[in-house]
Coordinates of N, CA and C in Angstrom, one line a residue:
M1 N 0.9 -1.2 0.0 CA 0.0 0.0 0.0 C 0.9 1.2 0.0
N2 N 0.3 2.3 -0.6 CA 1.1 3.6 -0.6 C 0.3 4.3 0.4
I3 N 1.2 4.8 1.5 CA 0.7 5.5 2.6 C 1.3 6.9 2.8
L4 N 0.4 7.9 3.2 CA 0.8 9.2 3.4 C 0.6 9.4 4.9
I5 N 1.6 9.9 5.7 CA 1.6 10.4 7.0 C 1.7 11.9 7.1
C6 N 0.7 12.6 7.7 CA 0.8 14.0 7.9 C 0.5 14.2 9.4
G7 N 1.2 15.2 9.9 CA 0.9 15.4 11.3 C 2.0 16.2 12.1
D8 N 2.0 16.0 13.4 CA 3.0 16.6 14.3 C 4.0 15.5 14.7
S9 N 4.7 15.6 15.8 CA 5.7 14.8 16.4 C 5.1 13.3 16.5
F10 N 3.8 13.2 16.7 CA 3.3 11.7 16.9 C 3.6 10.9 15.7
G11 N 3.5 11.6 14.6 CA 3.8 10.8 13.3 C 5.1 11.0 12.6
A12 N 5.9 11.9 13.2 CA 7.3 12.3 12.6 C 8.2 11.1 12.7
D13 N 9.2 11.2 11.7 CA 10.2 10.1 11.8 C 11.4 10.6 12.7
W14 N 11.6 10.0 13.8 CA 12.5 10.2 14.7 C 13.8 9.4 14.5
N15 N 13.9 8.8 13.4 CA 15.1 7.8 13.1 C 15.1 6.7 14.3
N16 N 14.0 6.3 14.6 CA 13.9 5.3 15.6 C 13.3 4.1 14.8
K17 N 14.0 3.1 14.7 CA 13.5 1.9 13.9 C 12.3 1.3 14.4
S18 N 12.0 1.5 15.8 CA 10.9 0.8 16.4 C 9.7 1.7 16.4
S19 N 9.8 2.9 15.9 CA 8.6 3.8 15.9 C 7.6 3.4 14.9
W20 N 6.3 3.5 15.2 CA 5.3 3.0 14.3 C 5.4 3.5 12.8
P21 N 5.8 4.7 12.4 CA 6.0 5.1 11.1 C 7.1 4.3 10.4
N22 N 8.2 4.0 11.1 CA 9.2 3.2 10.6 C 8.9 1.8 10.4
L23 N 8.1 1.2 11.4 CA 7.7 -0.1 11.3 C 6.7 -0.2 10.0
L24 N 5.9 0.7 9.7 CA 5.0 0.8 8.5 C 5.9 0.6 7.2
E25 N 7.0 1.4 7.3 CA 7.8 1.5 6.1 C 8.5 0.1 5.6
K26 N 8.5 -0.8 6.6 CA 9.0 -2.2 6.3 C 8.1 -2.9 5.5
K27 N 6.8 -2.7 5.4 CA 5.8 -3.4 4.6 C 5.1 -2.6 3.6
H28 N 5.3 -1.2 3.6 CA 4.4 -0.4 2.8 C 5.4 0.7 2.2
T29 N 4.9 1.3 1.1 CA 5.5 2.4 0.6 C 4.9 3.6 1.5
V30 N 5.9 4.4 2.1 CA 5.4 5.5 3.0 C 6.0 6.7 2.7
I31 N 5.3 7.8 2.6 CA 5.8 9.1 2.5 C 5.3 9.8 3.8
N32 N 6.3 10.3 4.5 CA 6.1 10.9 5.8 C 6.4 12.3 5.9
L33 N 5.4 13.1 5.9 CA 5.4 14.6 6.0 C 5.3 15.1 7.3
A34 N 5.0 14.3 8.3 CA 4.9 14.8 9.7 C 6.1 15.4 10.2
E35 N 6.0 16.5 11.1 CA 7.0 17.2 11.6 C 6.8 17.6 13.1
C36 N 7.9 17.7 13.7 CA 7.7 18.0 15.3 C 7.3 19.4 15.5
G37 N 6.4 19.4 16.5 CA 5.9 20.8 16.9 C 5.1 21.6 16.0
V38 N 4.6 21.1 14.9 CA 3.9 21.9 13.9 C 2.5 22.1 14.4
S39 N 2.0 23.3 14.1 CA 0.7 23.7 14.3 C -0.3 23.1 13.3
Q40 N -1.7 23.0 13.6 CA -2.6 22.6 12.7 C -2.6 23.1 11.3
Y41 N -2.3 24.4 11.3 CA -2.1 25.1 9.9 C -1.0 24.5 9.1
K42 N 0.1 24.2 9.7 CA 1.2 23.4 8.8 C 0.8 22.0 8.5
I43 N 0.0 21.4 9.4 CA -0.4 20.0 8.9 C -1.4 20.1 7.8
Y44 N -2.2 21.1 7.7 CA -3.1 21.4 6.7 C -2.3 21.6 5.3
K45 N -1.1 22.3 5.5 CA -0.4 22.5 4.4 C 0.4 21.4 3.9
Q46 N 0.7 20.4 4.9 CA 1.3 19.1 4.4 C 0.3 18.3 3.5
V47 N -0.9 18.3 4.0 CA -2.0 17.6 3.2 C -2.2 18.1 1.8
N48 N -2.0 19.5 1.7 CA -2.2 20.2 0.5 C -1.0 20.3 -0.4
S49 N 0.2 19.8 0.1 CA 1.5 19.9 -0.6 C 1.7 18.7 -1.5
I50 N 0.8 17.7 -1.7 CA 1.3 16.5 -2.4 C 0.0 16.0 -3.1
N51 N 0.2 15.2 -4.3 CA -1.0 14.6 -5.0 C -1.6 13.5 -4.1
L52 N -2.7 13.6 -3.6 CA -3.3 12.6 -2.8 C -3.8 11.4 -3.5
K53 N -4.0 11.6 -4.7 CA -4.5 10.4 -5.6 C -3.5 9.3 -5.6
T54 N -2.2 9.6 -5.3 CA -1.2 8.5 -5.3 C -1.3 7.5 -4.1
F55 N -2.0 7.9 -3.1 CA -2.0 7.2 -1.9 C -3.3 6.4 -1.7
D56 N -3.2 5.2 -1.1 CA -4.2 4.4 -0.8 C -4.9 4.8 0.6
V57 N -4.0 5.1 1.5 CA -4.4 5.4 2.9 C -3.7 6.7 3.3
I58 N -4.3 7.6 4.0 CA -3.6 8.7 4.7 C -3.8 8.6 6.1
I59 N -2.7 8.7 6.9 CA -2.7 8.7 8.3 C -2.5 10.2 8.7
L60 N -3.4 10.6 9.5 CA -3.5 12.0 9.9 C -3.3 12.2 11.5
C61 N -2.2 12.8 11.9 CA -2.0 13.0 13.3 C -2.2 14.5 13.7
N62 N -3.4 14.9 14.0 CA -3.6 16.2 14.2 C -3.2 16.7 15.5
T63 N -2.8 17.9 15.6 CA -2.1 18.5 16.8 C -3.1 19.2 17.6
H64 N -2.6 20.1 18.6 CA -3.5 20.8 19.5 C -3.6 22.3 19.0
P65 N -4.8 22.9 19.3 CA -5.0 24.3 18.9 C -4.1 25.2 19.7
Y66 N -3.3 24.8 20.8 CA -2.6 25.7 21.4 C -1.2 25.9 20.8
R67 N -1.1 25.3 19.6 CA 0.2 25.5 18.9 C -0.1 26.7 17.9
V68 N 0.7 27.8 17.9 CA 0.4 28.9 17.0 C 1.4 29.1 16.0
H69 N 1.0 29.2 14.8 CA 1.9 29.3 13.6 C 2.9 30.5 13.8
T70 N 4.0 30.2 13.5 CA 5.0 31.2 13.4 C 6.0 30.8 12.1
K71 N 6.4 31.9 11.4 CA 7.2 31.5 10.1 C 8.5 30.9 10.6
N72 N 9.1 31.3 11.6 CA 10.3 30.7 12.1 C 10.3 30.7 13.6
H73 N 10.6 29.6 14.2 CA 10.7 29.6 15.6 C 11.9 30.2 15.9
P74 N 12.0 31.2 17.0 CA 13.0 32.0 17.3 C 14.3 31.2 17.8
I75 N 14.2 30.0 18.2 CA 15.3 29.2 18.7 C 15.4 27.8 18.0
L76 N 14.4 27.1 17.8 CA 14.3 25.9 17.2 C 14.5 25.8 15.6
Y77 N 14.4 26.7 14.9 CA 14.5 26.7 13.5 C 15.9 26.0 13.0
K78 N 16.9 26.0 13.7 CA 18.2 25.4 13.3 C 18.2 23.8 13.7
N79 N 17.3 23.4 14.5 CA 17.2 22.0 15.0 C 16.6 21.2 13.8
Q80 N 17.3 20.1 13.4 CA 16.7 19.5 12.1 C 15.4 18.9 12.3
L81 N 15.1 18.3 13.6 CA 13.9 17.8 13.8 C 12.7 18.7 14.1
H82 N 13.2 20.0 14.5 CA 12.1 20.9 14.9 C 12.3 22.2 14.0
Q83 N 12.8 22.1 12.9 CA 13.0 23.5 12.2 C 11.7 24.1 11.7
N84 N 10.6 23.5 11.6 CA 9.4 24.2 11.3 C 8.4 24.2 12.5
T85 N 9.0 24.0 13.7 CA 8.2 24.0 14.9 C 7.5 25.3 15.1
D86 N 6.2 25.4 15.7 CA 5.5 26.6 15.9 C 5.6 26.9 17.4
L87 N 5.0 27.9 17.8 CA 5.0 28.3 19.3 C 3.8 27.5 19.9
L88 N 4.2 27.0 21.1 CA 3.3 26.2 21.8 C 3.1 27.1 23.2
I89 N 1.8 27.4 23.4 CA 1.4 28.2 24.5 C 2.1 27.8 25.8
N90 N 2.0 26.5 26.1 CA 2.4 26.1 27.4 C 3.8 26.3 27.6
D91 N 4.7 26.2 26.5 CA 6.1 26.4 26.5 C 6.5 27.8 26.7
I92 N 5.7 28.7 26.1 CA 5.9 30.1 26.1 C 5.5 30.8 27.4
L93 N 4.4 30.3 28.0 CA 4.1 30.9 29.3 C 4.9 30.6 30.5
V94 N 5.8 29.5 30.4 CA 6.6 29.1 31.4 C 7.9 30.0 31.4
K95 N 8.4 30.5 32.5 CA 9.6 31.3 32.4 C 10.7 30.2 32.1
N96 N 11.7 30.6 31.2 CA 12.7 29.7 30.8 C 13.9 30.4 30.5
S97 N 15.1 29.7 30.9 CA 16.4 30.5 30.7 C 16.7 30.6 29.1
W98 N 16.1 29.9 28.3 CA 16.4 29.9 26.7 C 15.7 31.1 26.0
F99 N 14.9 31.8 26.8 CA 14.1 32.9 26.2 C 15.0 34.0 25.7
N100 N 14.6 34.4 24.5 CA 15.2 35.7 23.8 C 14.3 36.7 23.6
R101 N 14.5 37.8 23.0 CA 13.6 38.9 22.9 C 12.3 38.5 22.2
S102 N 12.5 37.7 21.1 CA 11.3 37.3 20.4 C 10.4 36.5 21.1
L103 N 10.9 35.5 22.0 CA 10.0 34.6 22.7 C 9.5 35.4 23.9
R104 N 10.1 36.4 24.4 CA 9.6 37.3 25.4 C 8.4 38.0 24.8
A105 N 8.4 38.5 23.5 CA 7.3 39.2 22.7 C 6.1 38.1 22.7
A106 N 6.5 37.0 22.3 CA 5.5 35.9 22.1 C 4.7 35.7 23.5
Q107 N 5.5 35.6 24.6 CA 4.9 35.5 25.9 C 3.9 36.6 26.2
G108 N 4.3 37.9 25.9 CA 3.4 39.0 26.0 C 2.1 38.8 25.3
Y109 N 2.2 38.3 23.9 CA 1.1 38.1 23.2 C 0.1 37.1 23.8
F110 N 0.8 35.9 24.2 CA -0.1 34.9 24.8 C -0.7 35.4 26.1
R111 N -0.1 36.2 27.0 CA -0.7 36.7 28.2 C -1.8 37.7 27.9
W112 N -1.6 38.6 26.9 CA -2.5 39.8 26.8 C -3.3 39.8 25.6
H113 N -3.1 39.0 24.6 CA -3.9 39.0 23.3 C -4.4 37.9 22.8
W114 N -3.8 36.8 23.2 CA -4.2 35.4 22.6 C -5.7 35.1 23.1
D115 N -6.5 34.6 22.3 CA -8.0 34.3 22.7 C -8.2 32.8 22.5
E116 N -8.5 32.1 23.6 CA -8.7 30.6 23.5 C -9.8 30.3 22.5
E117 N -11.0 30.9 22.6 CA -12.1 30.6 21.7 C -11.9 30.8 20.4
H118 N -11.0 32.0 20.0 CA -10.7 32.1 18.6 C -9.7 31.1 18.1
A119 N -8.7 30.5 19.0 CA -7.9 29.5 18.6 C -8.6 28.2 18.4
W120 N -9.6 27.9 19.2 CA -10.5 26.6 19.0 C -11.3 26.8 17.7
D121 N -11.8 28.0 17.4 CA -12.6 28.1 16.2 C -11.8 28.0 15.0
M122 N -10.6 28.6 15.0 CA -9.7 28.5 13.8 C -9.3 27.0 13.6
Y123 N -8.9 26.4 14.7 CA -8.5 24.9 14.7 C -9.6 24.2 14.0
K124 N -10.9 24.3 14.4 CA -12.0 23.6 13.9 C -12.2 23.9 12.4
L125 N -12.0 25.1 12.0 CA -12.2 25.4 10.6 C -11.1 24.7 9.8
I126 N -9.9 24.6 10.3 CA -8.8 24.1 9.5 C -9.0 22.5 9.5
V127 N -9.4 21.9 10.5 CA -9.7 20.5 10.6 C -11.0 20.2 9.6
A128 N -11.9 21.1 9.6 CA -13.1 20.7 8.8 C -12.6 20.8 7.2
E129 N -11.8 21.7 6.9 CA -11.3 21.9 5.6 C -10.5 20.7 5.2
Q130 N -9.6 20.2 6.1 CA -8.9 18.9 5.9 C -9.9 17.7 5.7
D131 N -10.9 17.8 6.4 CA -11.8 16.6 6.3 C -12.6 16.7 4.9
R132 N -12.9 17.9 4.5 CA -13.3 18.1 3.1 C -12.4 17.6 2.0
I133 N -11.2 18.0 2.1 CA -10.3 17.6 1.2 C -10.1 16.1 1.1
L134 N -10.1 15.4 2.3 CA -9.9 14.0 2.3 C -11.1 13.2 2.4
K135 N -12.2 13.8 2.2 CA -13.5 13.0 2.3 C -13.6 11.8 1.4
H136 N -12.9 11.7 0.3 CA -13.1 10.5 -0.5 C -11.9 9.6 -0.4
K137 N -11.0 9.8 0.7 CA -9.9 9.0 0.8 C -10.1 8.0 2.0
H138 N -9.3 7.0 2.1 CA -9.3 6.1 3.4 C -8.3 6.9 4.2
V139 N -8.9 7.4 5.4 CA -8.0 8.1 6.4 C -8.1 7.5 7.7
I140 N -6.9 7.3 8.3 CA -6.9 7.0 9.7 C -6.4 8.2 10.5
K141 N -7.2 8.6 11.3 CA -6.9 9.7 12.2 C -6.6 9.3 13.6
I142 N -5.4 9.8 14.1 CA -4.9 9.4 15.4 C -5.2 10.7 16.3
K143 N -5.9 10.6 17.2 CA -6.3 11.6 18.2 C -5.5 11.4 19.4
N144 N -4.4 12.2 19.6 CA -3.5 11.9 20.7 C -3.6 13.0 21.8
F145 N -4.8 13.8 21.8 CA -5.0 14.8 22.9 C -6.4 14.6 23.2
E146 N -6.7 14.5 24.6 CA -7.9 14.1 25.0 C -9.0 15.0 24.7
E147 N -8.7 16.3 24.6 CA -9.8 17.3 24.5 C -10.0 17.7 23.2
L148 N -9.4 17.1 22.1 CA -9.7 17.4 20.7 C -10.9 16.9 20.2
E149 N -11.6 17.7 19.4 CA -12.9 17.3 18.9 C -12.8 17.3 17.5
G150 N -13.8 16.8 16.7 CA -13.8 16.8 15.3 C -14.3 15.4 14.8
N151 N -14.4 15.4 13.4 CA -15.0 14.2 12.9 C -14.0 13.1 12.9
I152 N -13.9 12.2 13.9 CA -13.0 11.1 13.8 C -13.6 9.8 13.5
D153 N -13.6 9.5 12.2 CA -14.2 8.3 11.6 C -13.5 7.1 12.2
T154 N -12.2 7.0 12.0 CA -11.4 5.8 12.4 C -10.3 6.4 13.3
T155 N -10.5 6.0 14.5 CA -9.4 6.4 15.5 C -8.6 5.2 16.0
V156 N -7.4 5.3 15.8 CA -6.5 4.3 16.3 C -6.5 4.1 17.8
Y157 N -6.2 5.4 18.4 CA -6.2 5.4 19.8 C -6.9 6.7 20.2
P158 N -8.2 6.7 20.8 CA -8.9 8.0 21.0 C -8.0 8.8 22.0
I159 N -7.3 8.3 22.8 CA -6.3 9.1 23.6 C -5.1 8.4 23.8
F160 N -4.0 9.0 23.5 CA -2.7 8.5 23.6 C -1.7 9.4 24.2
N161 N -1.0 9.1 25.2 CA -0.3 10.0 26.0 C 1.2 10.1 25.6
G162 N 1.3 11.1 24.6 CA 2.7 11.3 24.2 C 3.0 10.9 22.7
P163 N 4.1 11.4 22.3 CA 4.4 11.2 20.8 C 4.9 9.8 20.7
N164 N 5.1 9.3 19.4 CA 5.4 8.0 19.0 C 6.9 7.6 19.5
H165 N 7.7 8.6 19.9 CA 9.1 8.4 20.1 C 9.4 8.1 21.7
R166 N 8.3 8.1 22.5 CA 8.4 7.8 23.9 C 8.5 6.5 24.4
S167 N 7.8 5.5 23.6 CA 7.8 4.1 24.1 C 7.7 3.1 22.9
N168 N 8.7 2.2 22.8 CA 8.7 1.3 21.8 C 7.5 0.3 22.0
T169 N 7.1 0.1 23.1 CA 5.9 -0.8 23.3 C 4.6 -0.2 22.8
D170 N 4.5 1.1 23.2 CA 3.3 1.9 22.7 C 3.2 2.0 21.1
S171 N 4.5 2.2 20.7 CA 4.7 2.4 19.2 C 4.2 1.1 18.5
K172 N 4.6 0.0 19.1 CA 4.2 -1.4 18.5 C 2.7 -1.6 18.5
K173 N 2.0 -1.3 19.6 CA 0.7 -1.3 19.8 C 0.0 -0.5 18.7
I174 N 0.4 0.8 18.4 CA -0.1 1.6 17.5 C 0.1 1.0 16.1
Y175 N 1.3 0.6 15.9 CA 1.5 -0.1 14.6 C 0.6 -1.3 14.3
N176 N 0.3 -2.0 15.4 CA -0.6 -3.3 15.3 C -2.0 -2.8 14.9
S177 N -2.4 -1.8 15.6 CA -3.8 -1.1 15.3 C -3.9 -0.6 14.0
I178 N -2.8 0.1 13.5 CA -2.8 0.7 12.0 C -2.9 -0.6 11.0
T179 N -2.1 -1.4 11.3 CA -2.1 -2.7 10.3 C -3.4 -3.2 10.3
E180 N -4.3 -3.3 11.4 CA -5.6 -3.8 11.4 C -6.5 -3.0 10.5
L181 N -6.4 -1.7 10.7 CA -7.2 -0.7 10.0 C -6.7 -0.8 8.5
L182 N -5.4 -0.9 8.1 CA -5.1 -0.9 6.8 C -5.6 -2.2 6.0
S183 N -5.7 -3.3 6.8 CA -6.4 -4.6 6.2 C -7.8 -4.2 5.9
K184 N -8.5 -3.6 6.9 CA -9.8 -3.2 6.5 C -10.1 -2.3 5.4
A185 N -9.1 -1.2 5.3 CA -9.1 -0.4 4.2 C -8.9 -1.2 2.8
K186 N -8.0 -2.2 2.8 CA -7.7 -2.9 1.6 C -9.0 -3.7 1.3
E187 N -9.7 -4.3 2.2 CA -10.9 -5.1 1.9 C -12.0 -4.1 1.3
L188 N -12.0 -2.9 1.9 CA -13.0 -2.0 1.4 C -12.6 -1.7 -0.1
H189 N -11.4 -1.4 -0.4 CA -11.0 -1.1 -1.7 C -11.2 -2.2 -2.7
N190 N -11.0 -3.6 -2.2 CA -11.2 -4.6 -3.1 C -12.8 -4.8 -3.4
D191 N -13.5 -4.6 -2.4 CA -15.0 -4.6 -2.4 C -15.5 -3.7 -3.5
N192 N -15.0 -2.4 -3.5 CA -15.3 -1.4 -4.4 C -15.0 -1.7 -5.8
M193 N -13.9 -2.5 -5.9 CA -13.4 -2.8 -7.3 C -14.3 -3.8 -8.0
D194 N -15.0 -4.6 -7.2 CA -15.9 -5.7 -7.7 C -17.2 -5.2 -8.4

């Protein structure tokens, strides 16, 4: 099967042979566009950056609305795994020794101007547009934050605590669940061909 992975660090390639994305690559053709620390906007851009017709299944790892798009993260843009990382409100509101002037400005924005309701509304609009684009595709959505909402047709883990790079055991469980769902998608595809 040809598989596309889009999302945040939950689906990113951490060069860990035991992570679920790398286990999938052993049996399938996988294009992995997921990146560490990206906002839902950048995940939406991943989905739109490639010809979806070439994929049998798309695995989508949506992130949290508390990640706010930034063109360049003031500190992490030089880090290979995090070069497209966005601003995460929880990281910014905590006083940290690595703060520079730009991050202090972001801290002020989150304290005085950021609107949680607006963030959720924008997040829902982006997810709805992703769903519209993907509505005729076999999609496996991985929801790894408890409070996320949305149209979750096929959920591997309704709640999963942490990204794929934290536990080889959990990664294997996710891989096994995805493999089951891929088998079902293949059956559906074969039924539609008859």
